[in-house]
Coordinates of C-alpha atoms in Angstrom, one line a residue:
X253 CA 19.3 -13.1 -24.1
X254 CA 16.2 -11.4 -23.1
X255 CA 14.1 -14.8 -22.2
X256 CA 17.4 -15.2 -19.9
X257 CA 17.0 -11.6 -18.4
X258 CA 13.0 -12.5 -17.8
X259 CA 13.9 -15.3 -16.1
X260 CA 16.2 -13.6 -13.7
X261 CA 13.6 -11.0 -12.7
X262 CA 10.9 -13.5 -12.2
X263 CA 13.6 -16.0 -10.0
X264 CA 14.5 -12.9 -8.0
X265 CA 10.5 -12.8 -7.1
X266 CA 10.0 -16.3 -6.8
X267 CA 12.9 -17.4 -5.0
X268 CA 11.8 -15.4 -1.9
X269 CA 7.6 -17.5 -1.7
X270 CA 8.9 -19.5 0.7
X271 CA 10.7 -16.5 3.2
X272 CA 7.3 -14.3 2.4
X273 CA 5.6 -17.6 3.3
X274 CA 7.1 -17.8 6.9
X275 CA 8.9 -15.2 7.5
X276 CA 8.2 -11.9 10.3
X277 CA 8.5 -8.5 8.7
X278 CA 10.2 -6.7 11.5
X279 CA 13.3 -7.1 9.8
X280 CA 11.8 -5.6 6.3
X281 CA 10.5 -3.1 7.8
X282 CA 12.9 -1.9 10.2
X283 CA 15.8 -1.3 7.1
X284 CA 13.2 -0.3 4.9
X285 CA 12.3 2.5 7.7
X286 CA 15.8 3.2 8.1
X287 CA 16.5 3.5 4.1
X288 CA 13.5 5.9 4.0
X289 CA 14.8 8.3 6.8
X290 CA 18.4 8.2 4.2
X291 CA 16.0 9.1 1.4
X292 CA 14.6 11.9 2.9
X293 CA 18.0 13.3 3.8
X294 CA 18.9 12.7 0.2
X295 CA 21.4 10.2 1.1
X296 CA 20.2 8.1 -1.7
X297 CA 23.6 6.2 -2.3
X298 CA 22.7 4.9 1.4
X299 CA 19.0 4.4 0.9
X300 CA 19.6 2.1 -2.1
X301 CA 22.1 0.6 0.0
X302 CA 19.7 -0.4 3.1
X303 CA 16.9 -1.4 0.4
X304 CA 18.5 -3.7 -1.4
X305 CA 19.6 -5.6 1.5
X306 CA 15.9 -5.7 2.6
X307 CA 15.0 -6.9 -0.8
X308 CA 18.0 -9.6 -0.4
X309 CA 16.1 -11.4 2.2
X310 CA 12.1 -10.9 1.7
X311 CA 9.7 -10.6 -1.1
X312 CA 9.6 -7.2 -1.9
X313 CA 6.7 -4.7 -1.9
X314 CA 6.3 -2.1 -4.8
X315 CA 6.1 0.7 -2.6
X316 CA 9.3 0.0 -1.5
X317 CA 10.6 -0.7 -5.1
X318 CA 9.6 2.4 -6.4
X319 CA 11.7 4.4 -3.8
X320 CA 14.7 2.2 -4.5
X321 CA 14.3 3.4 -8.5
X322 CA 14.0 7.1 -7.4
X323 CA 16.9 6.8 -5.4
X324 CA 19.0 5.2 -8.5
X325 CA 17.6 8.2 -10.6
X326 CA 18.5 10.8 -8.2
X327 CA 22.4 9.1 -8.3
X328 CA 22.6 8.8 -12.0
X329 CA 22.3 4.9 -12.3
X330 CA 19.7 4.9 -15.0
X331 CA 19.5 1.3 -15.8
X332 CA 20.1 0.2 -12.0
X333 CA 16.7 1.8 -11.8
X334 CA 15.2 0.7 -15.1
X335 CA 16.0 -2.8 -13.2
X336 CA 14.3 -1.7 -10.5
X337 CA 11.0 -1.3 -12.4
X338 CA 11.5 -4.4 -14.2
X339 CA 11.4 -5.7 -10.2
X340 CA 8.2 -3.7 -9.5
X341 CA 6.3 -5.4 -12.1
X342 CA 8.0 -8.9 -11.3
X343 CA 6.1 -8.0 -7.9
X344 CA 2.8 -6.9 -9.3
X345 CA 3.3 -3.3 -9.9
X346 CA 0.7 -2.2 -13.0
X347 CA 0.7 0.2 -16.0
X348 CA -3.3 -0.3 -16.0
X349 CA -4.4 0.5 -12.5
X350 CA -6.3 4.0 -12.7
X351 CA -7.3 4.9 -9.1
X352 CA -5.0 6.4 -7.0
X353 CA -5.2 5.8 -3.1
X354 CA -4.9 9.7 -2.7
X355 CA -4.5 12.3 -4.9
X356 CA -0.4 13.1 -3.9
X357 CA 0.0 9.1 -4.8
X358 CA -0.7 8.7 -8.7
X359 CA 1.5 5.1 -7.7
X360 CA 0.1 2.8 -9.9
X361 CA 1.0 4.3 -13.3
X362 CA 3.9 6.3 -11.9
X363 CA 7.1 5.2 -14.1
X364 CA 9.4 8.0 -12.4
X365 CA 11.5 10.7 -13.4
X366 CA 12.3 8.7 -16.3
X367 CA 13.2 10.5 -20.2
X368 CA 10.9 9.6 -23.0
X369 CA 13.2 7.0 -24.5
X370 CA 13.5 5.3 -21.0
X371 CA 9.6 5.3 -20.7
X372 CA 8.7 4.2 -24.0
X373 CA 10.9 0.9 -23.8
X374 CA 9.3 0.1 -20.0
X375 CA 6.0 0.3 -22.1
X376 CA 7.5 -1.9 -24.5
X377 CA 8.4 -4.5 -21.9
X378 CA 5.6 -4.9 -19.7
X379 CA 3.5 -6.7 -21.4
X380 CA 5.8 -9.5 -21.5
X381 CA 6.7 -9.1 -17.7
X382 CA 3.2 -8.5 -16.8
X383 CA 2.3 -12.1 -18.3
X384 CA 5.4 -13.5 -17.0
X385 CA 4.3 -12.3 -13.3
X386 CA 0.7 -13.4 -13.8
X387 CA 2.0 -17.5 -14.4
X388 CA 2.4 -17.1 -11.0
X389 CA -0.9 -16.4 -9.3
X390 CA -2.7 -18.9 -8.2
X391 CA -6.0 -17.7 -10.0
X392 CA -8.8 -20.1 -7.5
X393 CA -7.5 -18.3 -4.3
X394 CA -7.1 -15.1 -6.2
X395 CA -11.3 -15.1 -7.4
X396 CA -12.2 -14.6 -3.2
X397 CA -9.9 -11.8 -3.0
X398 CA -11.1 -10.6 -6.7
X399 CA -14.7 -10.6 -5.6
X400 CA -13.9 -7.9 -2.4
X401 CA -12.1 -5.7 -4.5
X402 CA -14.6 -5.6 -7.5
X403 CA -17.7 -5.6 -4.9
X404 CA -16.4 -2.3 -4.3
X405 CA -17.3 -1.3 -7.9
X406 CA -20.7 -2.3 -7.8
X407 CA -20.5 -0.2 -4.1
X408 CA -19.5 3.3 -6.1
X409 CA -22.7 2.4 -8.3
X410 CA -24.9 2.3 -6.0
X411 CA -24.0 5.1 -4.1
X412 CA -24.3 7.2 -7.9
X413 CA -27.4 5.6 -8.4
X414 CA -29.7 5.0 -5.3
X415 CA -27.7 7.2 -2.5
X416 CA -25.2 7.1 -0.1
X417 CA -27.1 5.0 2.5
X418 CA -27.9 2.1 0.7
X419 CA -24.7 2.5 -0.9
X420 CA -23.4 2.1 3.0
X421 CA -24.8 -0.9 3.6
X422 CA -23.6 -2.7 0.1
X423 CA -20.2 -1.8 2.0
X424 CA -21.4 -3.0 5.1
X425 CA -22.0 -6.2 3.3
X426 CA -18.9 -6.5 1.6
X427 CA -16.8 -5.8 4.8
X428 CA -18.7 -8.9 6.6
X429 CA -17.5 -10.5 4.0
X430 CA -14.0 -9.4 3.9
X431 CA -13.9 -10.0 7.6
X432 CA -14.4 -13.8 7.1
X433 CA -12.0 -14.4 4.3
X434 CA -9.4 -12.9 6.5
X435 CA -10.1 -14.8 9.6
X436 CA -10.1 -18.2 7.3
X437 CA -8.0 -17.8 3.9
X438 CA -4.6 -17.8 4.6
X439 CA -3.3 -14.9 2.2
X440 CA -0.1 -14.8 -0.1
X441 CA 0.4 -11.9 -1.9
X442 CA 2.6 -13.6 -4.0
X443 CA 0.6 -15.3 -5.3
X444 CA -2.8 -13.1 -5.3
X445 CA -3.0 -10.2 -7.7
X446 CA -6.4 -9.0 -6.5
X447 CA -4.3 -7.7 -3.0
X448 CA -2.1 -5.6 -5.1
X449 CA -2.7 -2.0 -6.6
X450 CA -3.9 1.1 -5.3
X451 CA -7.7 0.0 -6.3
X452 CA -7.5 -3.0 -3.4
X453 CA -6.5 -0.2 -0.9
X454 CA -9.0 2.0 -1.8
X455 CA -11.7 -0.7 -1.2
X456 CA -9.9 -1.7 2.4
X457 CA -10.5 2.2 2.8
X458 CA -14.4 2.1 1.9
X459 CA -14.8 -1.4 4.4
X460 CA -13.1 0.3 7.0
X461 CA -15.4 3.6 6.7
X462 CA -18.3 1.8 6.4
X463 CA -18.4 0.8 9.9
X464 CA -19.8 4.1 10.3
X465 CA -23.4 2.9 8.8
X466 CA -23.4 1.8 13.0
X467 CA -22.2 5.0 14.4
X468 CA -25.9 5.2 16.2
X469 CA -24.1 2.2 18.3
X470 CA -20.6 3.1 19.4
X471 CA -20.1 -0.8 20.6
X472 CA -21.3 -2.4 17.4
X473 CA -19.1 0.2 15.2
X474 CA -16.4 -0.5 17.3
X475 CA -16.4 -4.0 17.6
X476 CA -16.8 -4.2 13.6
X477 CA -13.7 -1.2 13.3
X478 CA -10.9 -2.9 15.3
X479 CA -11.8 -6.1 14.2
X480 CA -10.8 -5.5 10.7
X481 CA -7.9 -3.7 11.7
X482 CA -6.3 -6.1 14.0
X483 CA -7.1 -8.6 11.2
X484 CA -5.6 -6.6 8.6
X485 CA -2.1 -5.8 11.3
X486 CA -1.7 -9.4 11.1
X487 CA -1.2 -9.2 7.3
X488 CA 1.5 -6.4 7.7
X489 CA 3.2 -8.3 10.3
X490 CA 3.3 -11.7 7.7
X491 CA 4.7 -9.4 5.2
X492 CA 1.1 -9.2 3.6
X493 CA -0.1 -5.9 3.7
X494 CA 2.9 -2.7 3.8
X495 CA 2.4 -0.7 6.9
X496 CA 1.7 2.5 4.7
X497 CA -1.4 1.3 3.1
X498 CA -2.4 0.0 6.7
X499 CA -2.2 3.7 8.2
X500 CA -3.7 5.0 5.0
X501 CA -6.5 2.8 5.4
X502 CA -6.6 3.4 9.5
X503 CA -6.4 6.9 9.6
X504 CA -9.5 7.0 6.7
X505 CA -11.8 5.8 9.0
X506 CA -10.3 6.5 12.3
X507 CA -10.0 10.6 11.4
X508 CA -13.5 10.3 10.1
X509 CA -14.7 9.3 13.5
X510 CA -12.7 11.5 15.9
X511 CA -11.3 14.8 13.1
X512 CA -7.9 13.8 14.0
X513 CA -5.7 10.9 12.3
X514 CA -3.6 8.2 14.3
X515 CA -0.9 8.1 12.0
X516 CA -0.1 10.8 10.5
X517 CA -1.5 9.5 7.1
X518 CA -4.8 11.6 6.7
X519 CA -4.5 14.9 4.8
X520 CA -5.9 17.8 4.2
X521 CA -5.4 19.6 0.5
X522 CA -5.1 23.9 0.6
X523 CA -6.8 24.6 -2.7
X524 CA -5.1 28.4 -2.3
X525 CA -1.6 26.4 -3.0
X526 CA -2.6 22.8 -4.0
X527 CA -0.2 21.9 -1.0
X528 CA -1.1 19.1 1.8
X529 CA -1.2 19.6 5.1
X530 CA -1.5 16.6 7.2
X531 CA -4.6 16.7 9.7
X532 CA -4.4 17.3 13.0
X533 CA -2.6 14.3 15.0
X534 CA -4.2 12.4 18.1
X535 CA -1.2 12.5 20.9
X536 CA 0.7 14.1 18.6
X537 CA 3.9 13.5 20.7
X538 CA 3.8 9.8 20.3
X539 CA 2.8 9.8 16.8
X540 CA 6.2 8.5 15.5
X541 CA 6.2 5.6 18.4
X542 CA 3.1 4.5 17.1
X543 CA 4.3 4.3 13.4
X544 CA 7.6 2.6 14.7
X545 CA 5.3 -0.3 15.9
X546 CA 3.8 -0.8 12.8
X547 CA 6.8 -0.5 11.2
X548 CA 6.7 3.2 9.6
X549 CA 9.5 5.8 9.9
X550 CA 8.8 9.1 11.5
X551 CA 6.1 11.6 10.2
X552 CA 9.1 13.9 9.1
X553 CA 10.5 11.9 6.9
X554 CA 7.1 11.1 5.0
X555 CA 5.9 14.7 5.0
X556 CA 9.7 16.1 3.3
X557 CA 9.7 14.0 0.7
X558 CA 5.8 14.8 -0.6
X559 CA 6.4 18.6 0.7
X560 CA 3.9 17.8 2.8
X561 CA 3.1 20.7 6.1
X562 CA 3.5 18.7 9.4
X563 CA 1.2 18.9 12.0
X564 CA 0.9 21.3 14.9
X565 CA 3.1 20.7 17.7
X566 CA 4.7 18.1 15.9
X567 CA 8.7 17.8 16.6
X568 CA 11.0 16.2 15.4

């Protein structure tokens, strides 16, 4: 029985390669947005609803997953959402993965609002599901992707060690190399675990900050910024890369630059009451227009959920 219930989770990934493979996103991402908005009005019933008929169709990204168990927890369906974790994992989701993207995030070990009895038997099982999900990854194409994200461990060492500037330009490195990987390897994150977790976004952060080492040269830093970004759009776009973690890793670099975010997705912690505050918005009045085409729901909806203080000027 429970080889047969492995088997179904790891079909309901694998059946959907060949739709990740070829398919355009828009259609993900616009009933994913629109389940999200339902979440945030706590219409979770709904937003289950819309999610699983964006799962029905395309492969899945954890991010999304992991709002489809919340919303299963919040209607009292406790094994609709156990299932749901079972999925996350089918689609890379790790136990293991200890650095957050930012500090309101703790996604990677994150089981949800889960009892003890409930977390203790996910524990139990994802060993098994872990292994089952690794058969899958095709481990030659995975070591290019590996190297980028654990280049960006030897990166934090030299920055403890000799200094933030030379630090700068093992990132600097690291992001040439990035660059060309993504202009010739065709990605899958199917079937490439280094793309997944919070620890690959954070080192997409680091490559797109360390364009700055040419801030002295606003061409060259340029040149160097957008080109990883449009590069990296195309991977959200094939279903690649979820439009969250592009923002996150847009607004890093881009608010570091000019003190205001594009996306909404830069914030700002108030260590009087450990809230965030999102920083301060370019064109603030287009924000949501710009997360639309890159297929995010509105700023609203994002900053109600993580009680999150909108920015200035910003309406609805």
């Amino acid at each position: 029985m429970k080889k047969n219930i492995l088997y179904a989770i790891l079909s309901f990934a694998f059946c959907r390669t060949i739709q990740a493979q070829t398919a355009d996103y828009k259609a993900y991402y616009q009933m994913t947005s629109q389940a999200y908005c339902a979440l945030a009005d706590s219409n979770f019933l709904q937003a289950a609803e819309l999610y699983e008929k964006a799962f029905a169709d395309f492969y899945p990204f954890t991010y999304d997953l992991a709002n489809l168990r919340d919303c299963y927890l919040a209607i009292g369906d406790t094994n609709s959402a156990v299932n749901s974790v079972k999925r996350m994992i089918a689609c890379g989701w790790t136990l293991e993965e200890k650095l957050p993207v930012v500090d309101y995030r703790h996604f990677d070990n994150d089981m949800g609002a889960f009892d003890s009895t409930r977390i203790l038997a996910i524990r139990e099982m994802y060993p098994s599901l872990r292994q089952e999900y690794l058969k899958k990854i095709d481990y030659e194409e995975n070591a290019y992707w590996e190297r980028i994200v654990y280049n960006e461990v030897l990166c934090v060492q030299t920055r403890l060690r000799y200094g933030q500037k030379k630090a700068d330009y093992a990132w600097l490195t690291n992001l040439n190399e990035a660059i060309i990987l993504l202009k010739n390897k065709e990605l899958n994150r199917e079937k490439i675990d280094a793309w997944n977790g919070s620890f690959a976004i954070m080192a997409l952060v680091h490559l797109a900050q360390s364009t700055e080492v040419y801030s002295h040269n606003k061409k060259v830093c340029d040149s160097l910024f957008y080109q990883l970004m449009d590069l990296l759009k195309k991977e959200v776009i094939r279903g690649n890369l979820h439009p969250d973690d592009f923002a996150v890793i847009y607004d890093a670099a881009y608010s570091y630059r000019h003190n205001k975010s594009y996306y909404g997705r830069e914030l700002t912690l108030n260590p009087k009451t450990g809230l965030n505050s999102c920083f301060p918005v370019e064109d603030v009045d287009n924000v949501d227009a710009r997360r639309a085409e890159i297929g995010l729901p509105p700023l609203w909806t994002f900053c109600k959920i993580y009680n999150i203080k909108l920015p200035e000027n910003y309406h609805k």
